[in-house]
Coordinates of C-alpha atoms in Angstrom, one line a residue:
Chain J
M1 CA 0.0 0.0 0.0
S2 CA 2.7 2.4 1.0
I3 CA 4.5 2.1 -2.3
A4 CA 1.2 2.6 -4.4
Q5 CA 1.1 5.9 -6.4
K6 CA -1.3 8.5 -5.3
H7 CA -3.4 9.6 -8.2
G8 CA -6.3 12.1 -8.6
T9 CA -6.3 13.9 -5.3
A10 CA -7.9 16.7 -7.2
I11 CA -10.9 14.5 -8.1
I12 CA -11.5 13.6 -4.4
V13 CA -11.2 17.3 -3.5
I14 CA -13.6 18.4 -6.2
S15 CA -16.2 15.8 -5.3
F16 CA -16.1 16.9 -1.6
L17 CA -16.5 20.6 -2.8
L18 CA -19.4 19.6 -5.0
A19 CA -20.9 17.9 -2.1
L20 CA -20.6 21.0 0.1
M21 CA -22.2 23.1 -2.7
L22 CA -25.1 20.7 -2.9
T23 CA -25.5 21.0 0.9
V24 CA -25.8 24.9 0.9
I25 CA -27.8 25.3 -2.4
P26 CA -31.1 27.0 -1.6
L27 CA -34.2 24.7 -1.8
P28 CA -37.9 25.2 -0.8
D29 CA -38.8 24.3 2.6
W30 CA -40.3 20.9 1.9
A31 CA -37.2 19.8 -0.1
E32 CA -34.8 21.2 2.5
E33 CA -36.2 18.8 5.0
I34 CA -35.4 15.8 2.9
R35 CA -32.0 17.1 1.5
P36 CA -29.6 14.1 1.5
H37 CA -26.4 14.1 3.4
W38 CA -24.2 14.8 0.3
V39 CA -21.0 15.1 2.1
M40 CA -21.5 11.8 3.9
I41 CA -22.3 10.0 0.7
V42 CA -19.1 11.2 -0.9
L43 CA -17.2 10.3 2.3
I44 CA -18.6 6.8 2.5
Y45 CA -17.7 6.2 -1.0
W46 CA -14.1 7.3 -0.8
S47 CA -13.4 5.7 2.5
M48 CA -14.9 2.4 1.1
A49 CA -12.9 2.6 -2.2
L50 CA -9.7 4.1 -1.0
P51 CA -9.6 3.4 2.8
Q52 CA -5.9 4.0 2.9
R53 CA -6.3 7.6 1.7
V54 CA -9.7 8.8 3.0
S55 CA -10.6 8.0 6.5
V56 CA -11.2 9.5 10.0
G57 CA -9.0 12.6 9.4
V58 CA -10.7 13.6 6.2
G59 CA -14.1 13.0 7.7
W60 CA -13.2 15.2 10.7
S61 CA -12.0 18.0 8.4
M62 CA -15.0 17.9 6.1
G63 CA -17.2 17.9 9.2
L64 CA -15.5 21.1 10.4
L65 CA -16.2 22.7 7.0
L66 CA -19.7 21.5 7.1
D67 CA -20.1 23.1 10.6
V68 CA -18.9 26.3 9.2
A69 CA -21.1 26.1 6.1
N70 CA -24.2 25.3 8.2
D71 CA -23.2 27.7 11.0
A72 CA -23.7 24.9 13.5
V73 CA -21.8 24.4 16.8
L74 CA -18.2 23.7 15.7
G75 CA -17.4 20.0 15.9
Q76 CA -20.9 18.4 15.8
H77 CA -20.8 17.3 12.1
A78 CA -17.0 16.7 12.5
L79 CA -17.6 14.1 15.3
A80 CA -20.5 12.5 13.4
L81 CA -18.6 12.3 10.1
A82 CA -15.4 11.0 11.7
L83 CA -17.4 8.2 13.3
V84 CA -19.0 7.3 9.9
A85 CA -15.6 7.3 8.3
F86 CA -14.3 5.0 11.0
L87 CA -17.3 2.6 10.6
T88 CA -16.9 2.5 6.7
N89 CA -13.1 1.9 7.1
N90 CA -13.7 -1.0 9.3
L91 CA -16.4 -2.5 7.0
H92 CA -14.9 -1.6 3.7
Q93 CA -14.1 -5.1 2.5
R94 CA -17.6 -6.3 3.3
L95 CA -19.3 -3.2 1.9
R96 CA -17.4 -3.6 -1.4
V97 CA -18.9 -7.1 -2.2
F98 CA -22.4 -6.2 -1.1
P99 CA -25.1 -5.7 -3.8
Q100 CA -26.2 -2.1 -4.2
S101 CA -29.4 -2.6 -2.3
Q102 CA -27.7 -4.0 0.6
Q103 CA -25.1 -1.2 0.6
A104 CA -28.0 1.3 0.6
L105 CA -29.3 -0.3 3.7
V106 CA -25.9 -0.1 5.4
V107 CA -25.7 3.6 4.3
F108 CA -29.2 4.1 5.9
V109 CA -28.0 2.7 9.2
F110 CA -24.9 5.0 9.1
C111 CA -27.2 7.9 8.5
V112 CA -29.3 7.2 11.4
I113 CA -26.2 6.9 13.6
Y114 CA -25.0 10.2 12.1
S115 CA -28.4 11.9 12.7
L116 CA -28.7 10.7 16.2
I117 CA -25.2 12.1 17.0
I118 CA -26.3 15.5 15.6
L119 CA -29.6 15.2 17.4
W120 CA -27.8 14.5 20.7
I121 CA -25.5 17.4 20.3
K122 CA -28.3 19.8 19.3
G123 CA -30.2 18.5 22.3
I124 CA -27.3 19.4 24.7
T125 CA -27.1 22.9 23.1
G126 CA -30.8 23.4 23.4
T127 CA -32.0 23.6 19.8
A128 CA -33.3 19.9 19.2
P129 CA -35.9 19.6 16.4
S130 CA -38.2 16.6 16.4
V131 CA -36.5 13.2 15.9
W132 CA -38.6 12.4 12.6
L133 CA -37.6 15.6 11.1
I134 CA -33.9 14.8 11.7
V135 CA -34.1 11.3 10.5
T136 CA -36.1 11.7 7.3
P137 CA -32.9 12.8 5.2
S138 CA -31.6 9.2 6.0
F139 CA -34.3 7.8 3.6
T140 CA -33.4 10.1 0.7
T141 CA -29.6 9.5 1.4
A142 CA -30.2 5.7 1.0
I143 CA -32.3 6.3 -2.1
I144 CA -29.7 8.4 -3.7
W145 CA -26.9 6.2 -2.7
P146 CA -27.0 3.7 -5.7
L147 CA -26.9 6.7 -8.2
A148 CA -24.2 8.5 -6.3
F149 CA -22.1 5.3 -6.1
V150 CA -22.3 4.6 -9.9
A151 CA -21.4 8.2 -10.6
L152 CA -18.4 8.3 -8.2
R153 CA -17.2 4.9 -9.3
H154 CA -17.3 6.0 -12.9
A155 CA -15.3 9.2 -11.9
R156 CA -12.8 7.0 -10.0
R157 CA -12.2 4.6 -12.9
F158 CA -12.2 7.3 -15.5
Y159 CA -9.6 9.5 -13.8
R160 CA -7.8 6.4 -12.3
V161 CA -8.1 7.7 -8.8
S162 CA -6.0 5.4 -6.5
Chain V
M1 CA -17.8 21.9 21.1
V2 CA -18.3 23.3 24.7
L3 CA -15.7 25.8 24.0
D4 CA -17.6 26.9 21.0
H5 CA -21.0 26.9 22.4
R6 CA -20.3 28.3 25.9
F7 CA -17.3 30.6 25.4
Q8 CA -17.1 31.5 21.7
A9 CA -13.5 30.6 22.0
T10 CA -13.2 29.3 18.5
D11 CA -14.4 32.3 16.6
N12 CA -11.0 33.0 15.1
F13 CA -10.7 29.3 14.0
R14 CA -14.2 29.5 12.5
S15 CA -13.5 32.6 10.6
A16 CA -10.3 31.0 9.2
L17 CA -12.3 27.9 8.0
S18 CA -14.9 30.3 6.4
I19 CA -12.1 31.3 3.9
V20 CA -12.7 27.9 2.4
V21 CA -16.4 27.9 2.7
D22 CA -16.9 31.6 1.5
P23 CA -16.1 30.7 -2.2
I24 CA -18.5 27.9 -2.1
R25 CA -21.3 30.2 -0.8
Y26 CA -20.5 32.8 -3.5
I27 CA -20.5 30.2 -6.3
V28 CA -23.9 28.8 -5.0
N29 CA -25.1 32.4 -5.0
L30 CA -24.2 33.0 -8.6
P31 CA -27.4 31.7 -10.3
S32 CA -29.6 34.0 -8.3
D33 CA -27.3 36.9 -9.0
A34 CA -27.5 36.0 -12.7
I35 CA -31.3 36.0 -12.6
D36 CA -31.1 39.4 -10.8
W37 CA -28.8 40.7 -13.4
A38 CA -30.9 39.4 -16.3
S39 CA -34.1 40.7 -15.0
G40 CA -32.4 44.0 -14.5
S41 CA -30.9 44.1 -18.0
F42 CA -33.8 42.8 -20.1
V43 CA -36.5 45.2 -19.2
S44 CA -38.6 47.2 -21.7
H45 CA -38.4 50.9 -21.9
S46 CA -41.9 51.5 -20.8
T47 CA -41.5 49.5 -17.6
L48 CA -38.4 51.4 -16.7
E49 CA -40.3 54.7 -17.4
D50 CA -43.1 53.5 -15.1
Q51 CA -40.6 52.5 -12.4
N52 CA -38.9 55.8 -12.7
L53 CA -42.1 57.6 -12.3
T54 CA -43.1 55.6 -9.2
L55 CA -39.7 56.1 -7.6
K56 CA -40.0 59.9 -8.3
T57 CA -43.3 60.1 -6.6
Q58 CA -42.1 58.1 -3.8
N59 CA -39.0 60.2 -3.4
Q60 CA -41.2 63.4 -3.3
L61 CA -43.4 61.8 -0.6
L62 CA -40.4 60.8 1.5
K63 CA -38.9 64.2 1.1
A64 CA -42.1 65.8 2.3
K65 CA -42.2 63.5 5.3
L66 CA -38.5 64.3 6.0
Q67 CA -39.3 68.0 6.2
K68 CA -42.0 67.4 8.8
Y69 CA -39.3 65.3 10.7
A70 CA -37.0 68.3 10.9
S71 CA -39.7 70.5 12.4
L72 CA -40.8 67.8 14.7
K73 CA -37.2 67.3 15.8
A74 CA -36.9 71.1 16.5
E75 CA -40.2 71.0 18.4
N76 CA -39.2 68.1 20.5
A77 CA -36.0 69.8 21.5
N78 CA -37.9 72.9 22.3
L79 CA -40.3 71.0 24.6
R80 CA -37.5 69.1 26.2
G81 CA -35.9 72.6 26.8
L82 CA -39.1 73.8 28.4
L83 CA -39.2 70.8 30.6
K84 CA -35.5 71.1 31.5
S85 CA -35.0 67.5 30.9
A86 CA -31.8 66.1 29.5
K87 CA -31.5 65.4 25.9
K88 CA -32.6 61.8 25.4
H89 CA -30.4 60.6 22.7
D90 CA -27.8 61.7 20.3
E91 CA -29.2 63.2 17.0
K92 CA -26.4 61.9 15.1
L93 CA -27.5 59.4 12.5
E94 CA -26.2 55.9 12.7
R95 CA -23.7 54.7 10.2
V96 CA -25.3 52.2 7.9
L97 CA -24.1 49.9 5.1
V98 CA -26.1 48.1 2.5
T99 CA -25.6 44.4 2.4
E100 CA -26.8 41.5 0.2
I101 CA -28.3 38.5 1.6
L102 CA -26.7 35.4 -0.1
S103 CA -29.2 32.8 -1.3
V104 CA -27.5 29.8 0.5
D105 CA -29.3 27.4 3.0
L106 CA -28.0 26.9 6.4
D107 CA -29.2 24.5 9.1
P108 CA -32.9 23.8 8.3
F109 CA -33.9 23.9 11.9
R110 CA -32.5 27.4 12.7
R111 CA -33.5 30.8 11.3
K112 CA -30.3 32.2 10.0
F113 CA -28.9 33.9 6.8
V114 CA -25.7 34.9 5.3
I115 CA -24.7 38.3 4.2
N116 CA -21.9 39.3 1.9
K117 CA -20.0 41.6 4.3
G118 CA -17.4 40.6 6.9
T119 CA -14.6 41.8 9.1
S120 CA -13.1 43.6 6.0
H121 CA -16.1 45.9 6.4
D122 CA -16.0 46.3 10.1
V123 CA -18.8 44.0 10.7
Y124 CA -18.7 42.7 14.4
I125 CA -20.5 40.1 16.3
G126 CA -23.8 41.3 17.8
Q127 CA -24.3 43.9 15.1
P128 CA -28.0 44.8 14.3
I129 CA -29.3 44.1 10.8
I130 CA -32.3 46.2 9.6
G131 CA -34.5 45.6 6.6
A132 CA -36.6 48.2 4.7
L133 CA -39.6 47.7 6.9
G134 CA -38.1 46.6 10.3
V135 CA -35.5 44.8 12.3
M136 CA -34.3 41.5 10.8
G137 CA -31.7 40.1 13.1
K138 CA -28.2 40.4 14.3
V139 CA -24.8 39.1 13.3
V140 CA -23.6 35.9 15.2
H141 CA -20.5 34.9 13.3
V142 CA -18.1 37.0 11.2
G143 CA -15.7 35.7 8.5
P144 CA -13.4 37.9 6.4
L145 CA -15.9 38.1 3.5
S146 CA -19.2 37.0 4.8
S147 CA -21.1 36.8 8.1
T148 CA -24.0 34.8 9.6
A149 CA -26.9 36.4 11.1
L150 CA -29.6 35.2 13.4
V151 CA -33.2 36.2 12.5
I152 CA -35.4 37.7 15.2
T153 CA -37.8 34.8 14.8
D154 CA -35.2 32.1 15.8
A155 CA -36.0 30.3 19.0
S156 CA -32.8 31.5 20.7
H157 CA -33.3 35.0 19.8
S158 CA -35.0 37.7 22.0
I159 CA -35.2 41.3 21.4
P160 CA -36.1 44.2 23.9
V161 CA -39.1 46.1 22.5
Q162 CA -41.4 48.8 23.5
I163 CA -45.0 49.5 22.5
N164 CA -45.1 52.6 20.3
R165 CA -48.5 53.7 21.6
N166 CA -47.8 53.7 25.3
G167 CA -44.2 52.8 25.9
V168 CA -44.8 49.4 27.6
R169 CA -41.5 47.5 27.6
A170 CA -41.4 43.9 26.8
I171 CA -39.2 41.1 25.4
A172 CA -40.1 39.5 22.1
V173 CA -38.9 36.0 21.7
G174 CA -38.7 34.1 18.4
M175 CA -41.2 31.4 17.4
P176 CA -39.6 29.8 14.5
K177 CA -42.6 27.6 13.7
N178 CA -44.7 30.3 12.1
N179 CA -42.0 32.9 11.6
Q180 CA -43.5 35.0 14.3
L181 CA -42.5 36.4 17.7
E182 CA -44.1 36.1 21.2
L183 CA -44.1 38.8 24.0
I184 CA -43.2 36.9 27.2
H185 CA -44.0 37.7 30.9
Q186 CA -46.8 40.2 30.2
P187 CA -49.6 40.0 32.8
N188 CA -53.1 39.3 31.7
N189 CA -54.2 42.9 32.4
A190 CA -51.3 44.6 30.5
D191 CA -52.3 47.4 28.2
I192 CA -51.5 45.6 24.9
M193 CA -53.9 45.6 22.1
V194 CA -54.1 43.9 18.7
D195 CA -52.4 46.0 15.9
D196 CA -50.1 47.8 18.4
L197 CA -46.7 48.6 16.8
L198 CA -43.6 47.3 18.5
V199 CA -40.3 49.2 18.2
T200 CA -36.9 48.5 19.6
S201 CA -36.4 50.0 23.0
G202 CA -32.7 50.3 22.9
L203 CA -32.2 48.5 26.1
G204 CA -29.7 45.7 26.2
C205 CA -27.2 47.7 24.1
V206 CA -27.6 45.7 21.0
F207 CA -30.3 47.2 18.9
P208 CA -30.6 51.0 18.6
N209 CA -34.0 52.3 19.7
G210 CA -36.9 53.2 17.6
Y211 CA -36.8 50.7 14.8
P212 CA -40.0 48.9 14.1
V213 CA -40.1 45.2 15.0
G214 CA -43.6 43.9 14.5
R215 CA -47.2 44.3 14.9
I216 CA -49.3 42.4 17.5
I217 CA -51.8 40.2 15.8
K218 CA -53.2 38.2 18.7
V219 CA -53.7 38.7 22.4
E220 CA -55.0 35.6 24.2
T221 CA -55.7 36.0 27.9
N222 CA -56.5 33.0 30.0
P223 CA -57.2 33.7 33.6
S224 CA -55.9 30.3 34.7
L225 CA -52.4 31.2 33.4
P226 CA -50.2 33.7 35.0
F227 CA -49.3 35.5 31.7
A228 CA -51.0 36.6 28.5
K229 CA -50.1 34.8 25.2
I230 CA -49.3 37.6 22.7
T231 CA -48.3 36.9 19.2
V232 CA -46.3 39.4 17.0
Q233 CA -46.0 39.4 13.3
P234 CA -42.7 41.0 12.2
T235 CA -42.9 44.0 9.9
A236 CA -39.7 43.1 8.0
H237 CA -40.1 40.6 5.1
L238 CA -37.9 38.1 6.8
D239 CA -37.9 35.5 4.0
R240 CA -38.3 37.7 0.9
D241 CA -35.9 40.6 1.2
R242 CA -32.6 40.2 -0.7
E243 CA -31.0 43.3 0.8
A244 CA -30.6 44.6 4.3
L245 CA -28.8 47.4 6.2
L246 CA -26.0 46.8 8.7
V247 CA -26.1 49.5 11.4
W248 CA -23.4 50.8 13.6
P249 CA -25.6 51.9 16.5
T250 CA -24.8 54.9 18.8
F251 CA -26.3 54.7 22.3
G252 CA -26.5 58.3 23.5
G253 CA -23.3 59.2 21.6
N254 CA -21.5 56.1 23.0
K255 CA -20.3 53.3 21.1
Q256 CA -21.8 49.9 21.6
S257 CA -18.9 48.7 23.6
D258 CA -19.1 51.6 26.1
C259 CA -22.9 51.1 26.6
K260 CA -23.7 49.9 30.0
G261 CA -26.9 48.1 30.5
P262 CA -28.4 44.7 31.2
K263 CA -27.4 42.2 28.6
E264 CA -30.8 40.7 28.0
E265 CA -30.1 38.8 24.9
E266 CA -28.6 35.4 24.6
Q267 CA -26.3 34.3 21.7

């Protein structure tokens, strides 16, 4: 692994920036409530495909950027995303051989864990919304996952990111 | 996280990170900027003429009102002189700056917005933001090129107000659910009526006094409860305005940092 050439860092960075943009793009209220966790989708994909490059550290940094972009308490998304990256890294060999429907199921579970951490921190800081409102994006994230997976895999193969 | 939430100890770190986030915000804002530009550029001659006429009339009306204001100001000073009371507040106008509200989404469960001015324009934390029709909110985080502001209807926001009709003071707390505010701790027999105008009272040293906040739309008195339930509709178009004014308030000639008073607001 250590001898392997690093390719396509730019692609990884661009994909994360695109995910951040999708996170702050203005949407009507009903769509805002079901906006998928874009950054998490990209993070899960890269830490599954390239666990030696994208892992907890990247998850933490992207989480901090997400905190600033969302104007949330600094560290809440960082903690949640770092945990998701850790879980994906641990399970990446199993995740890779799963069919896409099963992957989506695992992504859904990760989303719920992520949402509950966010809900927990929001609860401590006194701004907790209802549980259902915070869990609904998990469904859309799981539905979007197969599409995002195919797109990101295509990008990885096309630009030979390794 | 405790450091950030309780002590605001990470503000510098946050504004450093916002250097990365700001370009993303500006890129996301581009389409709505483009639409604004296009709707400004492709207008027919007659529409512009009409608009020009309306604006001219409006300008005349405002000027006429301003003349009245000058005489009222003199009269007020005279009356105060007769009563030998101290001058209430500095006549100097506050410094203002027009700012654009970026069309980006923040946390869907909070009422916040992003403006395109930051520390490079002397924006500071706690600065009031005022729309064309009333108070909109105040700055909570500043970056070099953009800042985040809390809207007055956010659940964690409260603003000291005064009823314009009789000077009753109160605190209006945000109710994010309907984008309205609520007057708290008012007894059932308080002299508050539907359609009363609320203006900022200037207490708390955050908002300058005299700016409209909202109108009372509902007063529910229930004898079994200690306080009345009073609902306020904000006068500012909180979710429609694209532009707002940043104000550098003066409190009796003092700067905000020199103003001594009870700090009533949280966040």
